[in-house]
CSV table of C-alpha atoms in Angstrom, one decimal:
chain,number,residue,atom,x,y,z
A,1,MET,CA,0.2,-0.1,-0.1
A,2,ILE,CA,2.8,2.1,1.0
A,3,ASN,CA,4.7,1.5,-2.3
A,4,MET,CA,1.5,2.1,-4.3
A,5,ASN,CA,1.0,5.4,-2.7
A,6,LYS,CA,4.5,6.2,-3.6
A,7,LYS,CA,4.1,5.5,-7.2
A,8,ILE,CA,0.9,7.7,-7.2
A,9,LEU,CA,2.7,10.5,-5.8
A,10,ILE,CA,5.7,10.0,-8.2
A,11,ALA,CA,3.2,9.9,-11.0
A,12,LEU,CA,1.3,13.0,-9.9
A,13,ALA,CA,4.7,15.0,-9.3
A,14,LEU,CA,5.7,14.1,-13.0
A,15,MET,CA,2.4,15.5,-14.4
A,16,ILE,CA,2.5,18.5,-12.4
A,17,PHE,CA,6.2,18.9,-13.7
A,18,ILE,CA,5.1,18.3,-17.4
A,19,SER,CA,2.2,20.8,-16.9
A,20,MET,CA,4.2,23.6,-15.3
A,21,ASN,CA,6.8,23.2,-18.1
A,22,THR,CA,4.1,23.2,-20.9
A,23,ALA,CA,2.5,26.3,-19.4
A,24,SER,CA,6.1,28.1,-18.9
A,25,ALA,CA,6.5,27.5,-22.5
A,26,GLY,CA,3.0,28.7,-23.3
A,27,LEU,CA,3.9,31.8,-21.2
A,28,PHE,CA,7.1,32.3,-23.0
A,29,ASP,CA,5.4,32.2,-26.3
A,30,ILE,CA,3.0,34.7,-25.3
A,31,ALA,CA,5.9,37.0,-23.8
A,32,GLU,CA,7.6,36.8,-27.1
A,33,ASP,CA,4.3,37.7,-29.2
A,34,ALA,CA,3.8,40.7,-26.9
A,35,LEU,CA,7.5,41.7,-27.5
A,36,GLN,CA,7.4,41.4,-31.3
A,37,SER,CA,4.0,43.4,-30.9
A,38,THR,CA,5.6,46.2,-29.0
A,39,GLU,CA,8.8,46.4,-31.4
A,40,ASN,CA,6.1,46.7,-34.2
A,41,ASN,CA,4.3,49.7,-32.2
A,42,ASP,CA,7.7,51.3,-31.9
A,43,THR,CA,8.1,51.8,-35.6
A,44,THR,CA,4.7,54.0,-35.6
A,45,LEU,CA,4.8,57.6,-34.8
A,46,VAL,CA,1.6,58.9,-33.5
A,47,VAL,CA,1.3,62.4,-34.2
A,48,GLY,CA,-1.2,64.7,-32.2
A,49,PHE,CA,-2.6,67.6,-33.9
A,50,ASN,CA,-5.3,70.2,-33.7
A,51,PRO,CA,-7.4,69.3,-36.6
A,52,ILE,CA,-8.7,73.1,-37.2
A,53,PHE,CA,-5.4,75.0,-37.9
A,54,PRO,CA,-5.1,75.4,-41.6
A,55,PRO,CA,-2.7,75.5,-43.4
A,56,PHE,CA,-0.8,73.8,-41.0
A,57,GLU,CA,-3.1,70.9,-40.2
A,58,TYR,CA,-6.9,70.6,-41.5
A,59,LEU,CA,-9.4,68.3,-42.8
A,60,THR,CA,-10.0,68.1,-46.5
A,61,ASP,CA,-13.2,67.7,-48.5
A,62,ASN,CA,-12.3,64.1,-49.1
A,63,GLY,CA,-12.1,63.5,-45.3
A,64,SER,CA,-8.4,63.1,-44.8
A,65,TYR,CA,-6.0,65.3,-42.9
A,66,THR,CA,-3.4,67.4,-44.5
A,67,GLY,CA,-1.3,70.5,-44.0
A,68,PHE,CA,2.2,71.6,-43.8
A,69,ASP,CA,2.8,70.2,-40.5
A,70,LEU,CA,1.6,66.8,-41.4
A,71,ASP,CA,3.4,67.0,-44.5
A,72,LEU,CA,6.9,67.3,-42.6
A,73,ALA,CA,5.8,64.5,-40.0
A,74,LYS,CA,5.0,62.0,-43.1
A,75,GLU,CA,8.3,62.7,-44.7
A,76,VAL,CA,10.1,62.2,-41.3
A,77,CYS,CA,8.4,58.9,-40.8
A,78,ALA,CA,9.4,57.9,-44.3
A,79,ARG,CA,12.9,58.5,-44.1
A,80,ASN,CA,13.0,56.7,-40.8
A,81,ASN,CA,10.9,53.8,-42.1
A,82,TRP,CA,8.4,54.4,-39.3
A,83,THR,CA,4.6,54.4,-39.8
A,84,PHE,CA,2.8,57.6,-39.7
A,85,GLU,CA,-0.4,57.8,-37.8
A,86,ALA,CA,-2.2,61.2,-37.4
A,87,LYS,CA,-4.3,61.6,-34.2
A,88,PRO,CA,-6.5,64.8,-34.2
A,89,LEU,CA,-6.9,66.3,-30.9
A,90,ILE,CA,-10.4,67.4,-30.8
A,91,ASP,CA,-10.3,68.9,-27.3
A,92,TRP,CA,-7.0,70.8,-27.8
A,93,ASN,CA,-6.8,71.4,-24.2
A,94,SER,CA,-6.1,67.7,-23.5
A,95,LYS,CA,-2.8,67.7,-25.4
A,96,GLU,CA,-0.8,67.6,-22.2
A,97,PHE,CA,-2.5,64.5,-21.0
A,98,GLU,CA,-2.5,62.7,-24.3
A,99,ILE,CA,1.4,63.1,-24.5
A,100,ASN,CA,2.0,62.2,-20.9
A,101,SER,CA,0.0,59.1,-21.1
A,102,GLY,CA,1.3,57.8,-24.1
A,103,GLU,CA,-1.6,58.1,-26.3
A,104,ILE,CA,0.6,60.3,-28.9
A,105,ASP,CA,4.3,60.5,-29.3
A,106,CYS,CA,4.4,64.1,-30.2
A,107,ILE,CA,2.7,67.3,-30.9
A,108,TRP,CA,3.3,68.4,-34.3
A,109,SER,CA,0.6,71.3,-34.8
A,110,SER,CA,1.7,74.7,-35.3
A,111,PHE,CA,2.8,74.4,-31.5
A,112,THR,CA,4.2,77.4,-29.6
A,113,ILE,CA,7.4,76.7,-27.7
A,114,ASP,CA,7.4,79.9,-25.8
A,115,GLY,CA,6.2,79.6,-22.4
A,116,ARG,CA,5.7,75.9,-22.5
A,117,GLU,CA,9.7,74.9,-22.1
A,118,ASP,CA,9.1,73.2,-18.7
A,119,LYS,CA,6.2,71.0,-20.0
A,120,TYR,CA,7.5,69.5,-22.9
A,121,THR,CA,10.8,68.4,-24.5
A,122,PHE,CA,10.9,70.5,-27.6
A,123,SER,CA,12.7,70.4,-30.8
A,124,GLU,CA,14.5,73.2,-32.3
A,125,PRO,CA,12.1,75.8,-33.8
A,126,TYR,CA,11.2,75.2,-37.2
A,127,PHE,CA,8.9,78.4,-37.8
A,128,ASN,CA,8.8,82.0,-36.7
A,129,ASN,CA,4.9,83.1,-36.1
A,130,THR,CA,3.3,86.4,-35.6
A,131,GLN,CA,0.1,86.9,-33.8
A,132,VAL,CA,-2.1,89.5,-35.6
A,133,VAL,CA,-5.5,90.9,-35.7
A,134,VAL,CA,-8.1,90.5,-38.1
A,135,VAL,CA,-11.0,92.8,-38.8
A,136,ASN,CA,-13.7,93.5,-41.4
A,137,SER,CA,-12.3,95.4,-44.2
A,138,ASN,CA,-15.0,98.1,-43.5
A,139,SER,CA,-14.0,98.2,-39.9
A,140,ASP,CA,-13.3,101.5,-38.2
A,141,ILE,CA,-10.3,99.3,-36.2
A,142,LYS,CA,-7.2,100.4,-37.9
A,143,THR,CA,-4.5,100.0,-35.1
A,144,LEU,CA,-4.3,98.1,-31.7
A,145,ASP,CA,-5.3,101.3,-30.0
A,146,ASP,CA,-8.8,101.2,-31.7
A,147,LEU,CA,-9.5,97.7,-30.0
A,148,ASN,CA,-10.3,99.8,-27.0
A,149,GLY,CA,-13.8,98.8,-25.6
A,150,LYS,CA,-14.0,96.1,-28.3
A,151,THR,CA,-15.2,92.3,-28.1
A,152,VAL,CA,-12.4,89.9,-29.8
A,153,GLU,CA,-12.5,86.2,-30.0
A,154,VAL,CA,-9.5,83.8,-30.0
A,155,GLN,CA,-9.3,80.0,-30.0
A,156,GLU,CA,-9.4,78.2,-26.6
A,157,GLY,CA,-6.1,76.8,-25.5
A,158,SER,CA,-4.1,78.5,-28.2
A,159,SER,CA,-0.9,80.7,-27.5
A,160,VAL,CA,-2.6,83.8,-28.5
A,161,ILE,CA,-4.0,84.0,-25.0
A,162,ASP,CA,-0.6,84.1,-23.5
A,163,GLY,CA,0.3,86.8,-25.8
A,164,LEU,CA,-2.6,88.8,-24.5
A,165,ASN,CA,-1.7,88.1,-20.9
A,166,ASN,CA,1.9,89.4,-21.9
A,167,ASN,CA,0.4,92.5,-23.2
A,168,THR,CA,-1.4,93.9,-20.4
A,169,THR,CA,-2.2,97.1,-21.9
A,170,LEU,CA,-4.0,95.9,-24.7
A,171,LYS,CA,-6.0,93.1,-22.5
A,172,ASN,CA,-7.2,95.4,-20.1
A,173,SER,CA,-8.4,97.8,-23.0
A,174,LEU,CA,-10.8,95.4,-24.4
A,175,LYS,CA,-14.3,94.9,-23.3
A,176,ASP,CA,-14.4,91.3,-23.7
A,177,ILE,CA,-12.1,88.2,-24.8
A,178,VAL,CA,-14.2,85.2,-25.9
A,179,GLU,CA,-12.7,81.9,-26.5
A,180,VAL,CA,-14.2,79.6,-29.0
A,181,ARG,CA,-13.4,76.1,-29.7
A,182,ASP,CA,-13.2,76.5,-33.5
A,183,ILE,CA,-11.5,79.4,-35.2
A,184,THR,CA,-13.8,79.1,-38.0
A,185,ILE,CA,-16.6,80.1,-35.6
A,186,ALA,CA,-14.7,83.3,-34.8
A,187,PHE,CA,-14.6,84.0,-38.6
A,188,MET,CA,-18.4,83.6,-38.8
A,189,ASP,CA,-19.0,85.7,-35.6
A,190,LEU,CA,-16.9,88.4,-37.1
A,191,LYS,CA,-18.8,88.3,-40.4
A,192,SER,CA,-22.2,88.7,-38.6
A,193,GLY,CA,-20.9,91.2,-36.0
A,194,VAL,CA,-21.0,89.0,-32.7
A,195,CYS,CA,-17.2,90.2,-32.4
A,196,ASP,CA,-15.2,93.2,-33.5
A,197,ALA,CA,-12.2,91.4,-34.3
A,198,ILE,CA,-10.4,87.8,-34.1
A,199,LEU,CA,-6.8,87.5,-32.5
A,200,VAL,CA,-5.0,84.4,-34.5
A,201,ASP,CA,-1.8,83.3,-35.9
A,202,ARG,CA,-0.9,85.1,-39.1
A,203,GLU,CA,-0.8,82.0,-41.6
A,204,ILE,CA,-4.1,80.8,-40.2
A,205,ALA,CA,-5.4,84.2,-40.7
A,206,ASN,CA,-4.2,84.4,-44.3
A,207,TYR,CA,-5.7,80.9,-45.0
A,208,HIS,CA,-9.3,81.7,-43.9
A,209,ILE,CA,-9.1,85.3,-45.7
A,210,ASN,CA,-7.7,83.8,-49.2
A,211,THR,CA,-10.2,80.6,-49.1
A,212,GLN,CA,-13.5,81.6,-47.4
A,213,HIS,CA,-13.4,85.4,-46.2
A,214,PRO,CA,-12.1,88.0,-48.5
A,215,GLU,CA,-14.1,90.7,-46.9
A,216,ASP,CA,-11.5,90.5,-44.0
A,217,LYS,CA,-8.1,91.9,-43.6
A,218,VAL,CA,-5.0,91.7,-41.3
A,219,LEU,CA,-4.0,94.9,-39.5
A,220,ASN,CA,-0.3,96.0,-39.9
A,221,GLU,CA,0.3,96.1,-36.4
A,222,SER,CA,1.0,92.7,-34.7
A,223,ILE,CA,0.3,91.3,-31.0
A,224,SER,CA,3.4,89.3,-30.3
A,225,TYR,CA,6.0,87.0,-32.0
A,226,GLU,CA,6.7,83.4,-31.1
A,227,LYS,CA,8.4,80.1,-32.4
A,228,TYR,CA,6.8,76.7,-33.3
A,229,GLY,CA,8.5,73.5,-32.6
A,230,ILE,CA,7.7,69.9,-32.1
A,231,GLY,CA,6.5,69.0,-28.6
A,232,PHE,CA,7.5,65.6,-27.1
A,233,LYS,CA,7.0,64.1,-23.5
A,234,ASN,CA,9.1,65.8,-21.2
A,235,GLY,CA,12.5,63.9,-21.1
A,236,ASN,CA,12.1,61.9,-24.2
A,237,THR,CA,15.2,63.3,-25.9
A,238,GLU,CA,15.8,60.0,-27.9
A,239,LEU,CA,13.0,60.3,-30.2
A,240,ARG,CA,13.1,64.2,-30.1
A,241,ASP,CA,16.9,63.9,-31.6
A,242,GLN,CA,16.1,61.3,-34.2
A,243,VAL,CA,13.2,63.4,-35.5
A,244,GLN,CA,15.5,66.6,-35.3
A,245,LYS,CA,18.2,65.0,-37.2
A,246,THR,CA,15.8,64.0,-40.0
A,247,LEU,CA,14.2,67.4,-40.0
A,248,ASP,CA,17.7,69.0,-40.5
A,249,GLU,CA,18.5,66.6,-43.3
A,250,MET,CA,15.3,67.8,-44.8
A,251,PHE,CA,16.2,71.5,-44.5
A,252,LYS,CA,19.4,70.9,-46.0
A,253,ASP,CA,18.3,69.2,-49.2
A,254,GLY,CA,15.3,71.5,-49.8
A,255,THR,CA,12.5,69.5,-48.8
A,256,VAL,CA,10.9,71.6,-46.2
A,257,GLU,CA,11.1,74.7,-48.4
A,258,LYS,CA,9.5,72.3,-51.3
A,259,LEU,CA,6.7,71.4,-49.0
A,260,ALA,CA,6.2,75.0,-47.9
A,261,GLN,CA,5.8,75.9,-51.5
A,262,LYS,CA,2.5,74.0,-51.6
A,263,TYR,CA,1.3,76.6,-49.3
A,264,SER,CA,2.6,79.7,-50.8
A,265,ASP,CA,-0.5,81.4,-50.9
A,266,TYR,CA,-0.5,81.7,-47.1
A,267,ASP,CA,3.2,82.9,-46.9
A,268,ILE,CA,4.5,79.5,-45.1
A,269,GLU,CA,7.9,80.0,-46.7
A,270,LYS,CA,8.5,83.5,-44.9
A,271,GLY,CA,8.4,82.0,-41.4
A,272,LEU,CA,10.8,79.2,-41.8
A,273,ILE,CA,13.7,78.6,-39.4
A,274,ASN,CA,16.5,77.0,-41.2
A,275,PRO,CA,18.9,75.6,-38.6
A,276,SER,CA,21.9,75.8,-40.9
A,277,THR,CA,21.4,79.5,-41.4
């Protein structure tokens, strides 16, 4: 009886041993598959962008996204054998959460460096931007001083708000500052008289005036100046450096300027910052 029990125990132990090794082999296969999947994901660059900032990024009539920034990002991906994935940030205020949580790899979206240096790891600036005032051509607003007592509209979450905060004289002279989610709403409000002026980036203003609102104009005086860069998660210097290296090569061989010429109607070329000059 004791010998029989020993045999049974030995048989059970052998079965458990085989089962554990089989399970371990299965777990190893699963881990290997996950690692392969992770490696594949590493070749995809997920670019977060504001989908309503033409000509830098916008939705076309056929339902696809395009724009100068996205053209640059696609070319960077092509040269690194990465898969390009565009992720529109419908709520622009969520951009910091999106990048810190790993939902996106970078913010490439006419993204202002100034004042955000501590929140992101940035590329070198590649574009000089000017913040301007848009009014109706028949408006009596000719200068910044004429905005005294007026209602202006800006896009929520945009750096124009920071520009206003840095220009307290102008800010305090305004009757009201209204933030809208979509800058196209501001242009419609200007046309209908809901607001007196729009504060917006120069190239975006040029796009809307040239394509949809020829009745508007840009004042000669500007609000402020700033630089655009590519924002990465704070500390992610490895990805930043590889993207920067590729972008530098694109400037050097003339690709950046060639892509900018597609948007020459909006003066994109004038704002380029070539790192080699």
